[in-house]
Short mmCIF file of C-alpha atoms in Angstrom, two decimals:
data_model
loop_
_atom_site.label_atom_id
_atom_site.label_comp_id
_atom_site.label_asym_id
_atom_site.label_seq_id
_atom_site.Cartn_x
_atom_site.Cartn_y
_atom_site.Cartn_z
CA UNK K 236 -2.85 -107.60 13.14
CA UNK K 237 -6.08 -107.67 14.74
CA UNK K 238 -8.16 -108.50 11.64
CA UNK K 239 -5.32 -111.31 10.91
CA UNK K 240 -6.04 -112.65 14.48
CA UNK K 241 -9.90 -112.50 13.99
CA UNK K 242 -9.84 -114.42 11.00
CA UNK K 243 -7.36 -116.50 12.10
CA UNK K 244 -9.39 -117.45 15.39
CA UNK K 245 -12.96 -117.35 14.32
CA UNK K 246 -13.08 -120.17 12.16
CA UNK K 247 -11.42 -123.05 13.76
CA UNK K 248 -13.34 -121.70 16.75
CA UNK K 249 -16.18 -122.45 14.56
CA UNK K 250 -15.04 -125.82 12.80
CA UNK K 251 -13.80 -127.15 16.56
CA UNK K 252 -17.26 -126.56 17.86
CA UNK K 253 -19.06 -128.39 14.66
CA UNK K 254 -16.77 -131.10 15.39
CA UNK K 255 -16.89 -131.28 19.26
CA UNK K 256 -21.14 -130.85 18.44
CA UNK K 257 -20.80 -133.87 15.61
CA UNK K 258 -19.21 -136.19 17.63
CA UNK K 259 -21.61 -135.59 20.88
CA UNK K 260 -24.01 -136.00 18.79
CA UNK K 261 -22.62 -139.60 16.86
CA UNK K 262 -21.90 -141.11 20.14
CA UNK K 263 -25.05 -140.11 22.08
CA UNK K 264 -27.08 -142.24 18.99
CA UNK K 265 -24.41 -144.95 19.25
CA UNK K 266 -25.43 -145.45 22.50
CA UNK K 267 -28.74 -145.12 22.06
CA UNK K 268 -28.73 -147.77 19.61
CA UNK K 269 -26.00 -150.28 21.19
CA UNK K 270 -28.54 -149.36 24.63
CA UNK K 271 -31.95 -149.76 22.68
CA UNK K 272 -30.70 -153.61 20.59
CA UNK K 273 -30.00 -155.47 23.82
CA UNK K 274 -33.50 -153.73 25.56
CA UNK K 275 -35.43 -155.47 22.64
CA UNK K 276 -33.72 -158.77 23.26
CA UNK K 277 -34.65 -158.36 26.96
CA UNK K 278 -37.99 -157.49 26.75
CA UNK K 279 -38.47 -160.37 24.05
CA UNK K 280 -37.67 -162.56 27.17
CA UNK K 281 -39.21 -160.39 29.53
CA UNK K 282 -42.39 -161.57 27.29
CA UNK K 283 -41.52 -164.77 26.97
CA UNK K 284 -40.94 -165.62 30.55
CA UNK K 285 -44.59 -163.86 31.74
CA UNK K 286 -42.37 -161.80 33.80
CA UNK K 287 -44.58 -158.67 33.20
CA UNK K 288 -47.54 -160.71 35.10
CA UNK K 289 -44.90 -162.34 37.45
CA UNK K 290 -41.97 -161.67 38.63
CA UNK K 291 -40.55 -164.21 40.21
CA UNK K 292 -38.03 -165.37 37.94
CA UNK K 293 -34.42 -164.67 39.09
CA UNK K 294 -32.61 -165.17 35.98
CA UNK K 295 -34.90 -161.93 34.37
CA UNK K 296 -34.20 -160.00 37.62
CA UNK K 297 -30.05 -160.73 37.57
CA UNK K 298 -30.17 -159.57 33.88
CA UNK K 299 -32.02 -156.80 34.33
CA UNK K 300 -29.69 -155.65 37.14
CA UNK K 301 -26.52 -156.80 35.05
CA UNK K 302 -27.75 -154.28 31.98
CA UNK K 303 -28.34 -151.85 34.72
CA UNK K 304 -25.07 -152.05 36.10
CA UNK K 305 -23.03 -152.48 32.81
CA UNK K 306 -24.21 -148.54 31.87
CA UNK K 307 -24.06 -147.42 35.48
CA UNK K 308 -27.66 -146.55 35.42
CA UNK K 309 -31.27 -147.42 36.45
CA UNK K 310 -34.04 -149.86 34.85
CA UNK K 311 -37.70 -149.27 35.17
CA UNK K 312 -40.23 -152.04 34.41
CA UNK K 313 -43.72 -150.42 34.26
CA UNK K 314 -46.79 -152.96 32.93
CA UNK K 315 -50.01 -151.77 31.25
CA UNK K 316 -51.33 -150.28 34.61
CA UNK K 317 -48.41 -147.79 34.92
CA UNK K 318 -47.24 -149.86 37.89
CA UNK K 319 -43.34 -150.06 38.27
CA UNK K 320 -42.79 -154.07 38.41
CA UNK K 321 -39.58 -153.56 38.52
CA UNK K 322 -36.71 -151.39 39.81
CA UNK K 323 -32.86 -152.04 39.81
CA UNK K 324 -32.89 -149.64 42.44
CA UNK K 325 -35.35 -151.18 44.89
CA UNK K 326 -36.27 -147.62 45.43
CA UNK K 327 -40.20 -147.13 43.47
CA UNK K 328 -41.46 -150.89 43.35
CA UNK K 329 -45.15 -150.64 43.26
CA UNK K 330 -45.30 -146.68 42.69
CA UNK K 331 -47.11 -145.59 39.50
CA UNK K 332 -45.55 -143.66 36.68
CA UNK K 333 -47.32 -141.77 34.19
CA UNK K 334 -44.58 -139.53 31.64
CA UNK K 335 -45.10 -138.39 28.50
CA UNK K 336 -42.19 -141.09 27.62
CA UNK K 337 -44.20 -143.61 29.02
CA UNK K 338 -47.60 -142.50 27.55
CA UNK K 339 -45.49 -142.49 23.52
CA UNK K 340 -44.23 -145.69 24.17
CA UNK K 341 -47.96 -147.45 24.53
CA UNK K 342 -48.71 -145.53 21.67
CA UNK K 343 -46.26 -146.87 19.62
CA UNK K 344 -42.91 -144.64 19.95
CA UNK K 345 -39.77 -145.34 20.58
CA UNK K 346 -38.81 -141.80 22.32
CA UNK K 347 -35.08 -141.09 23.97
CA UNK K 348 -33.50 -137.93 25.74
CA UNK K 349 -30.09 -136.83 26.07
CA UNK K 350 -29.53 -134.03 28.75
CA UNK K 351 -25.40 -133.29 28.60
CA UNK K 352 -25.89 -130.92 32.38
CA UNK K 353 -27.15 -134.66 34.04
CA UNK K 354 -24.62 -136.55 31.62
CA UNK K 355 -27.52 -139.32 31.36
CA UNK K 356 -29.43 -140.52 28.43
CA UNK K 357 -32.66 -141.74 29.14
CA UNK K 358 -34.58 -144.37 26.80
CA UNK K 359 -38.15 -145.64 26.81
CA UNK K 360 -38.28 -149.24 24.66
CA UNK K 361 -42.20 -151.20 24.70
CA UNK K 362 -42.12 -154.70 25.69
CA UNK K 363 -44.66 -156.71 23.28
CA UNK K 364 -44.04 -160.18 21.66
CA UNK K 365 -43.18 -160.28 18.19
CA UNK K 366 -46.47 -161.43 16.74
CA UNK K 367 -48.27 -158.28 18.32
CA UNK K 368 -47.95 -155.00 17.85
CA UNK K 369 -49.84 -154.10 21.27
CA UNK K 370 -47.19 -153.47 23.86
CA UNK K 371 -47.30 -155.33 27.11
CA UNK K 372 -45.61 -152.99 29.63
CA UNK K 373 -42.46 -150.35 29.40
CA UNK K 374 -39.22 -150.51 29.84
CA UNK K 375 -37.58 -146.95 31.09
CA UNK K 376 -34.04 -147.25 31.07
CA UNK K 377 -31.74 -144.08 32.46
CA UNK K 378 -27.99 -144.62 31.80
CA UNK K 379 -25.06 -142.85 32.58
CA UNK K 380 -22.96 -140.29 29.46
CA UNK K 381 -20.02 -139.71 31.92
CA UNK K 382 -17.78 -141.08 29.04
CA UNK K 383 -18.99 -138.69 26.16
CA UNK K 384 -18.77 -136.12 28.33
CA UNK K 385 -15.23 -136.83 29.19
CA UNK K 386 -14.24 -137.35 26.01
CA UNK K 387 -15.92 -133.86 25.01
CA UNK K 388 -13.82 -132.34 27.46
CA UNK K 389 -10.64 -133.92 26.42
CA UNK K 390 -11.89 -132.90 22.46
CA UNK K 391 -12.66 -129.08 23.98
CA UNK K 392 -8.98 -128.70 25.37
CA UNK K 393 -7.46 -129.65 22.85
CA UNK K 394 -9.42 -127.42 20.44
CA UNK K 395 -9.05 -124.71 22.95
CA UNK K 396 -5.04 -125.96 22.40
CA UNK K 397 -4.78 -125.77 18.48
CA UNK K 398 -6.77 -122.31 18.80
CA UNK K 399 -3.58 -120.96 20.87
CA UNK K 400 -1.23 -122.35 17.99
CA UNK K 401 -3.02 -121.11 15.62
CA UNK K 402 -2.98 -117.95 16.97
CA UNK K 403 0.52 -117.71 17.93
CA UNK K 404 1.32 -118.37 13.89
CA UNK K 405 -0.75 -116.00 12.97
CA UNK K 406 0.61 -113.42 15.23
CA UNK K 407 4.29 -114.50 14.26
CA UNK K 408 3.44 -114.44 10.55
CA UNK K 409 1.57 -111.15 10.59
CA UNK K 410 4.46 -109.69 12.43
CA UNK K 411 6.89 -111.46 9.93
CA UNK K 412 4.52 -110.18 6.84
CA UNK K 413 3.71 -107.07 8.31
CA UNK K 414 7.43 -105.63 7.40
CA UNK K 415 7.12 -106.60 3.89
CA UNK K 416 3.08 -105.66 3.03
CA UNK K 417 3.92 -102.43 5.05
CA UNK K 418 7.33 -100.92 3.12
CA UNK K 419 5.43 -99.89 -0.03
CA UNK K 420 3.22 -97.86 2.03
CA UNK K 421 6.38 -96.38 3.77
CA UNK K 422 7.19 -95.09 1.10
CA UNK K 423 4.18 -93.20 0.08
CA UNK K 424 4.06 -92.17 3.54
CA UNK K 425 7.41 -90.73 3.42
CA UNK K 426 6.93 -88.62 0.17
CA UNK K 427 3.96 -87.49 0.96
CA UNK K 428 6.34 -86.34 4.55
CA UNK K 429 8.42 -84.58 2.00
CA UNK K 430 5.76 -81.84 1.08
CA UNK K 431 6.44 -80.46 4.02
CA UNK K 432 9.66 -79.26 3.07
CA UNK K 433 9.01 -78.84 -0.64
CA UNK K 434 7.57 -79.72 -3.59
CA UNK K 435 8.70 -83.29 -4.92
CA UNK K 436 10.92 -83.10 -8.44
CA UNK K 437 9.67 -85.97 -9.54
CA UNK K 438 6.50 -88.42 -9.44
CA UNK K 439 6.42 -91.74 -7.50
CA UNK K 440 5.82 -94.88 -8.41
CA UNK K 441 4.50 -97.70 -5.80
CA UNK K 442 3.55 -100.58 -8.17
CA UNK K 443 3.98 -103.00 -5.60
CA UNK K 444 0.21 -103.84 -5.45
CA UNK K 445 -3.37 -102.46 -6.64
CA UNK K 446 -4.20 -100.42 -3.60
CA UNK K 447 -0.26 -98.60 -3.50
CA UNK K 448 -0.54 -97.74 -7.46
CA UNK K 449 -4.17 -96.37 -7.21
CA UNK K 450 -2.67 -94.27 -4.25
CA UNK K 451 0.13 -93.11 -6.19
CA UNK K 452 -1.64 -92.37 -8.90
CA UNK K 453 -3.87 -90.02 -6.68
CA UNK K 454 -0.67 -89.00 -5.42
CA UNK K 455 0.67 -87.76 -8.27
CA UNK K 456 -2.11 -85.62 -9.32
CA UNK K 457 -2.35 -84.19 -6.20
CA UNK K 458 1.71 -82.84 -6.69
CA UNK K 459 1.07 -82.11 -9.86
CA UNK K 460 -2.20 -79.90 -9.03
CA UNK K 461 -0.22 -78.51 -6.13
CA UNK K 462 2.26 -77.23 -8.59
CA UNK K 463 0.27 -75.79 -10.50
CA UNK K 464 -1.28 -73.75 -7.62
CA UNK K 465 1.83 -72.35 -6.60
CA UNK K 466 3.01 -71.58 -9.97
CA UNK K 467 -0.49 -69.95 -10.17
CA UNK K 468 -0.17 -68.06 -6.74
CA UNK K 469 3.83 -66.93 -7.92
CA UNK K 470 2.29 -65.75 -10.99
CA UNK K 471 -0.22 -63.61 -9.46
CA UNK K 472 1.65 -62.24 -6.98
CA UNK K 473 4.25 -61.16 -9.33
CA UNK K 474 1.41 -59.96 -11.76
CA UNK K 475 -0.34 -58.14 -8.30
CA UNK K 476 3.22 -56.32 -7.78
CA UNK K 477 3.89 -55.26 -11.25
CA UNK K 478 -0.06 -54.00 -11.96
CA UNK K 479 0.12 -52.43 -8.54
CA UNK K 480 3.46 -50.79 -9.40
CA UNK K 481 2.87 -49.57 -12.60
CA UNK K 482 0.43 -46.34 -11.70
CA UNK K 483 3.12 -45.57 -9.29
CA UNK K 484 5.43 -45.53 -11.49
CA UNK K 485 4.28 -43.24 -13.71
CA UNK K 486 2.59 -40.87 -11.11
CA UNK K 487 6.58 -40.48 -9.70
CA UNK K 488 7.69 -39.51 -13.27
CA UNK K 489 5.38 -37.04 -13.56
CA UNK K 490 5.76 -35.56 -9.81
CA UNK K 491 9.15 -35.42 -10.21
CA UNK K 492 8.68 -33.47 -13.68
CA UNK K 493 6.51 -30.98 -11.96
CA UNK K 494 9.24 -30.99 -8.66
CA UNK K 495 12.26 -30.73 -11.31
CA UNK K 496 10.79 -27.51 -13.20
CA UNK K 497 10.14 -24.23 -12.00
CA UNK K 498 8.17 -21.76 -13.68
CA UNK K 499 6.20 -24.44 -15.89
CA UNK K 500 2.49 -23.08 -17.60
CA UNK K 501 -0.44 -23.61 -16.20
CA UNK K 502 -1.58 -25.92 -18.83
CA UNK K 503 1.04 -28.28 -18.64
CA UNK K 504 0.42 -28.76 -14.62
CA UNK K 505 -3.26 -29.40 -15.35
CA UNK K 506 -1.90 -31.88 -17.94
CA UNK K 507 0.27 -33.64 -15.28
CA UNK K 508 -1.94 -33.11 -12.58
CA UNK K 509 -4.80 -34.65 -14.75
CA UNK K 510 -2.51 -37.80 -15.33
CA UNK K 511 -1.89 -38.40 -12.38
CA UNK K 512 -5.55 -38.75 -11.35
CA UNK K 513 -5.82 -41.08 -13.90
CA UNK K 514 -3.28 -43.82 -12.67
CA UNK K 515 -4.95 -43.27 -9.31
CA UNK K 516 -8.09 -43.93 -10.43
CA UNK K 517 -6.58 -47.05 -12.41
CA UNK K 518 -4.74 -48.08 -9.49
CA UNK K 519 -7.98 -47.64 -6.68
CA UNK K 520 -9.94 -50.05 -9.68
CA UNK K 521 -7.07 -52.40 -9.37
CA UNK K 522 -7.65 -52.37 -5.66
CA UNK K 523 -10.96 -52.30 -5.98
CA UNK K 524 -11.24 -55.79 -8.34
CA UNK K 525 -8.53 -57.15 -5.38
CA UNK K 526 -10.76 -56.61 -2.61
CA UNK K 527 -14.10 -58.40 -4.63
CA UNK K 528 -11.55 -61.46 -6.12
CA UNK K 529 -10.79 -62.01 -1.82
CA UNK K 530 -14.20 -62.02 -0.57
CA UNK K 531 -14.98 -64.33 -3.36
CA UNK K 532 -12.15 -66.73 -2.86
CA UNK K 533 -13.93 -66.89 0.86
CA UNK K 534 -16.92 -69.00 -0.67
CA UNK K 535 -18.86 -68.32 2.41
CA UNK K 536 -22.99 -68.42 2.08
CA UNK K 537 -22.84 -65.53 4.57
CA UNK K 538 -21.05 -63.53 1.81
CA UNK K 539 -23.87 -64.52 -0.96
CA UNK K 540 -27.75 -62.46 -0.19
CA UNK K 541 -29.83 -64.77 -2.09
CA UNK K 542 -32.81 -63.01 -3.64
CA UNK K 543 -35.65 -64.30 -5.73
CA UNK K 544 -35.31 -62.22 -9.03
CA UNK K 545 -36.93 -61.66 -12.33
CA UNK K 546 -33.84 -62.07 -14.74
CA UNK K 547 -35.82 -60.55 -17.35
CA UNK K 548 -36.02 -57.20 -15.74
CA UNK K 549 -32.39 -57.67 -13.95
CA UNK K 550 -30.96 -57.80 -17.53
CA UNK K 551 -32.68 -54.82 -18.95
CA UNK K 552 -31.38 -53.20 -16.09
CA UNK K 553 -27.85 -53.77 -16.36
CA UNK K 554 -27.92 -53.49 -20.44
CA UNK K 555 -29.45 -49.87 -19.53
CA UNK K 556 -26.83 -49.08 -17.52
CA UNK K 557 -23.85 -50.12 -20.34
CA UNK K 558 -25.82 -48.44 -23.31
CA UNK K 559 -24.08 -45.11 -22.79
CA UNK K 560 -20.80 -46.57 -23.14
CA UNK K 561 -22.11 -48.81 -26.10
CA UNK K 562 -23.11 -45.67 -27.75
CA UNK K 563 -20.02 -43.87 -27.82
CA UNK K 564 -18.85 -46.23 -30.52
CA UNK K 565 -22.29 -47.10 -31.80
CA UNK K 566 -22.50 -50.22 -30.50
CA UNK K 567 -26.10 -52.01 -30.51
CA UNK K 568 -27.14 -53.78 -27.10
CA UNK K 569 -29.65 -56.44 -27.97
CA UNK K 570 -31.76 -58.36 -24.99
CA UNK K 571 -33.37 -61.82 -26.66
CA UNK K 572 -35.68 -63.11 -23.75
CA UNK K 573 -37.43 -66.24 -24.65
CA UNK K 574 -39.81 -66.84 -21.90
CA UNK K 575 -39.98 -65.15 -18.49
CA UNK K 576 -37.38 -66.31 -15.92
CA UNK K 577 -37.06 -66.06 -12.01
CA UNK K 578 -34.67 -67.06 -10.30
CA UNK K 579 -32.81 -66.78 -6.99
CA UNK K 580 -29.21 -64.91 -7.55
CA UNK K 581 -27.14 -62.68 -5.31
CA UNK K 582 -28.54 -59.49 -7.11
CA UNK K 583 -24.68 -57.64 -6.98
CA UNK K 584 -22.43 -60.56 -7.73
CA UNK K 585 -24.18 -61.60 -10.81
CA UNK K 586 -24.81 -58.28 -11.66
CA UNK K 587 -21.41 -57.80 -11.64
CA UNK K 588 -20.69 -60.82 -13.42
CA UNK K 589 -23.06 -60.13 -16.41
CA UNK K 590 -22.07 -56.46 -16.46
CA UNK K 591 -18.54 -57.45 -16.79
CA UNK K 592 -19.23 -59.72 -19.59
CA UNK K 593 -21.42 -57.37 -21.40
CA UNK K 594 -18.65 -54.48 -21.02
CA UNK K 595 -15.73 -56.89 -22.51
CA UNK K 596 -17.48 -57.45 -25.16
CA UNK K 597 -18.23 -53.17 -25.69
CA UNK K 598 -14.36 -52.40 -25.21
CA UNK K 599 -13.02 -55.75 -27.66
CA UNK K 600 -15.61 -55.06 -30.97
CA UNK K 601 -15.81 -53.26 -33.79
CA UNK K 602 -17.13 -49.86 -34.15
CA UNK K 603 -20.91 -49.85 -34.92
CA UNK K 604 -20.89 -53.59 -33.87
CA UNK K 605 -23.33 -55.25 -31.70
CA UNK K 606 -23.22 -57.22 -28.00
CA UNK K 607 -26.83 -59.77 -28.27
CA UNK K 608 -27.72 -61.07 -24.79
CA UNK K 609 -30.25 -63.73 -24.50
CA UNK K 610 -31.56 -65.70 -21.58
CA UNK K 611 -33.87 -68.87 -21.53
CA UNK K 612 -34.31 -71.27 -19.08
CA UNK K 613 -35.92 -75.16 -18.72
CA UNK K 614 -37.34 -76.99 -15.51
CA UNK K 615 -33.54 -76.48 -13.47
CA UNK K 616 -31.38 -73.91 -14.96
CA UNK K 617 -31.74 -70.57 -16.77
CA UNK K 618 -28.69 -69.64 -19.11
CA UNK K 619 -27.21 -66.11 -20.57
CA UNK K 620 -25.40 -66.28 -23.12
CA UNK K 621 -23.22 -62.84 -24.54
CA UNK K 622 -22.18 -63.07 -27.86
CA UNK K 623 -20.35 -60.10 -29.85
CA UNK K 624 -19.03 -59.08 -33.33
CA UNK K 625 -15.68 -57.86 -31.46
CA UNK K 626 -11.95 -59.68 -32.50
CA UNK K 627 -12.49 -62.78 -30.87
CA UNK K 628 -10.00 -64.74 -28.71
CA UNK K 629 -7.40 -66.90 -30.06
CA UNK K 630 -7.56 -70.59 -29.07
CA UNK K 631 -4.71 -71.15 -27.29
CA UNK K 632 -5.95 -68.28 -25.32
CA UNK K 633 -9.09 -69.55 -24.50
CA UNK K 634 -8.35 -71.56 -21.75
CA UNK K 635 -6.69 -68.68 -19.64
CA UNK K 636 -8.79 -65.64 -20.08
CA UNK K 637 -10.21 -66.58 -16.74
CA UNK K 638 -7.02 -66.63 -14.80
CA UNK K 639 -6.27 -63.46 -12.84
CA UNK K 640 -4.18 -60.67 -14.40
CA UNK K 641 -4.34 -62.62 -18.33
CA UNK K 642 -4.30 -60.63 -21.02
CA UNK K 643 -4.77 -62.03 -24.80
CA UNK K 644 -3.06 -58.63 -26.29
CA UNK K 645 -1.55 -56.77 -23.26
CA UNK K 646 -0.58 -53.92 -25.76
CA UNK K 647 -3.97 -53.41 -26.93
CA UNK K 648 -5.59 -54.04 -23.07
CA UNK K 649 -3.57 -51.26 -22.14
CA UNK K 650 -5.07 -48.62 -24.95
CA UNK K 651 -8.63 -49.66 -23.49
CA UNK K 652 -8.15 -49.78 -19.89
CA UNK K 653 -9.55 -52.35 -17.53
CA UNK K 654 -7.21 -54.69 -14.73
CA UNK K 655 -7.48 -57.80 -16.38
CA UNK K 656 -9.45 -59.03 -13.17
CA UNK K 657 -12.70 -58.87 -14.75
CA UNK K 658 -13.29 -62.32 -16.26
CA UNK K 659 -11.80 -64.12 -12.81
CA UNK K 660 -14.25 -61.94 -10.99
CA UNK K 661 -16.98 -63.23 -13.58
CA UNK K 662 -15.88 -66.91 -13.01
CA UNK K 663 -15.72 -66.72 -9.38
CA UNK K 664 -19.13 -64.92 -8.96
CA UNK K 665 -21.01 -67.36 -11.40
CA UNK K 666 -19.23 -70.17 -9.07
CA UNK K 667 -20.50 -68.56 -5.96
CA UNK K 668 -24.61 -69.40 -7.52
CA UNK K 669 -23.02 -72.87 -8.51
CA UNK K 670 -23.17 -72.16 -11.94
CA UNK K 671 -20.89 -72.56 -14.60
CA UNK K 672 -18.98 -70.47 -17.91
CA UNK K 673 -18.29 -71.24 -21.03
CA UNK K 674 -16.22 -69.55 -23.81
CA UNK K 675 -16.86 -69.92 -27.35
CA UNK K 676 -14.96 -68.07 -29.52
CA UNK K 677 -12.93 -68.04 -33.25
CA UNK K 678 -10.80 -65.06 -33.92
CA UNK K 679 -11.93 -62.17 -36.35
CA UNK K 680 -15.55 -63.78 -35.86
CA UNK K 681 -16.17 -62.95 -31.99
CA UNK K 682 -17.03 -64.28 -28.74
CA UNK K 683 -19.93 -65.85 -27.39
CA UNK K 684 -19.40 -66.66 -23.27
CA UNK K 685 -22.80 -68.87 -22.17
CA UNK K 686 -23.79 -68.64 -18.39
CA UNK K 687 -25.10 -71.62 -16.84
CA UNK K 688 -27.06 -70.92 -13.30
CA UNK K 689 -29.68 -73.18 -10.98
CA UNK K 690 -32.72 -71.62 -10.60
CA UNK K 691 -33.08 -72.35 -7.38
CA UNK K 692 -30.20 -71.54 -4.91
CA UNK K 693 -28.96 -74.49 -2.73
CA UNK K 694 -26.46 -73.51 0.25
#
């Protein structure tokens, strides 16, 4: 309502002023003019009479005083001496005047001032005859503007009176408009309200102009992305519960197989006893993955110890430390470095990313396969890249392996172990460096993830 008032205002604010200035301005040079014409005819007879070298002639001196009177103002007669010959006023006869005005008009100008505080117009017109160009004397005439002035006024007022009206309409038709630019927007506001108790079914649609669509629009995606979240966080949960539950499970089973018989050899209880270590060393790794997914999901740069590393050697590191497993099903580890890289990385958390990488692709190959890492770099990033002979990943897979809990082949997961944290651990580490991961992968031919990292950290 403001802006509508603003804009409403400013400009005839703006056009009343040119006009009030164009006018002053038009009737000051009217005057001038009408004032400066019958000058020339007087000082034509002024010239003609002698009167500038005597001034006895009454019928120069009553029209003189008659022009004088007729614009309520005051005429000077100065000759070549700067003597005042003449004053309607009867106040400076005989006095000598020397003004810039005075000193233009023997020079050959024609100079006039307007001053609106005074309200008078002041004119300075040479007396010369016609055949010369040499004037004689000066005539300084002062005359009164208190009719432009008053008309000004009148012209301000009722400027200052269509300003009101105009702002009154505006106010009346912004308040009248205001109810029917402003529903579309009460509409968005009230579904967007509605999140607060629940998810919308359905998408909304505010086509009423550009601005309410392109909200919409942003609306929409929003809900949409929302719902997805919490679809995501039911999932998870429920996925959290039933991995969490499962070691449990089976550790009651067999407690209450070793509580239900007596007398039982000592074989079997190492055999029980032995499984049950097992699901509660599967359930602390479950726990364990939990704990490192949360302090990731924190994103804080207090969490991440930035470190300037040699990725060369921090590779053949963690490739050392996975070649024991590798060799249990004769797996080769290969480490491709094309140049020497350094680069500042939160030693653990990529460590664990890489590792976790390098170890998927261990547990999902062939026997006597092969896992190749290689790492190169240019002038702002270095990549990895972990490529493997193993099964591959099926592409309609491919686009959740990095959710929390996904398995591709949940039978087959379970035969090799693992919580089926590892890859959102990966993602959310590689994140954490503001990198990036990509999957590349055909099934029966492998799986090549590539690792995309700055090579110098920004917080």
């Amino acid at each position: 309502m403001i802006i509508l008032i603003v804009m409403g205002t400013i400009p005839s604010l703006v056009i009343t002023q040119s006009l009030v200035r164009a006018y002053e301005d038009r009737a000051v040079s009217l005057r001038a003019s009408n004032v400066r014409n019958q000058c020339d005819i007087l000082c034509n007879q002024l010239v003609h009479e002698g009167y500038m070298e005597n001034q006895d002639s009454e019928v120069i001196s009553s029209k003189l005083d008659l022009l004088a009177n007729m614009y309520l103002g005051r005429i000077l007669v100065i000759n070549k001496d700067f003597r005042i010959i003449k004053d309607t006023y009867s106040l400076d006869d005989g006095k000598t005047v020397i003004s810039p005005d005075v000193i233009k008009c023997f020079q050959g100008e024609s100079p006039s001032q307007y001053n609106d505080k005074s309200e008078l117009l002041q004119l300075a017109v040479p007396v010369k005859c016609p055949d010369s160009e040499e004037a004689e004397g000066v005539m300084l005439i002062s005359i009164s503007s208190s009719e432009i002035a008053a008309t000004i006024d009148i012209l301000q007022k009722k400027g200052m009176l269509i300003q009101g009206i105009i702002v009154a309409l505006v106010l009346v038709i912004g308040f009248l408009l205001s109810g029917v630019l402003v529903k579309p927007f009460s509409r968005i506001t009230k579904s967007i309200e509605a999140l607060t108790d629940g998810y919308q079914d359905g998408e909304i649609t505010v086509s009423d102009y550009t601005e309410t669509e392109l909200i919409t629009d942003a609306f929409n995606k929003l809900l949409a992305r929302m719902k997805v979240l919490d679809e995501s966080r039911q999932e998870f949960v429920s996925n959290v519960s039933h991995e969490l539950k499962t070691p449990l499970t089976s550790m009651k089973v067999l407690a209450d197989s070793l509580v239900g018989q007596e007398n039982l050899p000592v074989e079997l209880y190492q055999e029980f006893m032995q499984d049950i270590t097992t699901e509660i060393d599967r359930e602390n790794k479950i726990i364990t993955d939990l704990l490192s997914l949360v302090k990731m999901d924190k994103k804080s740069t207090e969490s991440v110890n930035i470190e300037h590393k040699n990725m060369n050697e921090l590779l053949e590191m963690i490739l050392k430390r996975l070649r024991p497993i590798a060799d249990k099903r004769s797996i080769d580890l290969i480490l491709d470095s094309f140049r020497t890289v350094e680069a500042d990385v939160d030693e653990v958390k990529f460590t664990l990313a890489i590792s976790n990488l390098v170890e998927n692709g261990i547990k999902y190959n062939v026997d006597d396969g092969w896992v190749r890492v290689s790492l190169d770099a240019d002038h702002k990033y270095f990549y990895v890249t972990v490529a493997d002979s193993g099964m591959g990943i099926p592409e309609e897979a491919q686009e959740r392996i990095f959710e929390r809990f996904y398995r591709v082949d949940k039978s087959h997961s379970r035969e090799i172990g693992g919580t089926g944290l590892g890859l959102a651990i990966t993602r959310s580490s590689i994140q954490m460096h503001h990198g990036a991961i990509k999957v590349y992968s055909k099934e029966g031919e492998g799986t090549t993830f590539s690792v995309r990292i700055p090579l110098i950290y920004i917080p």
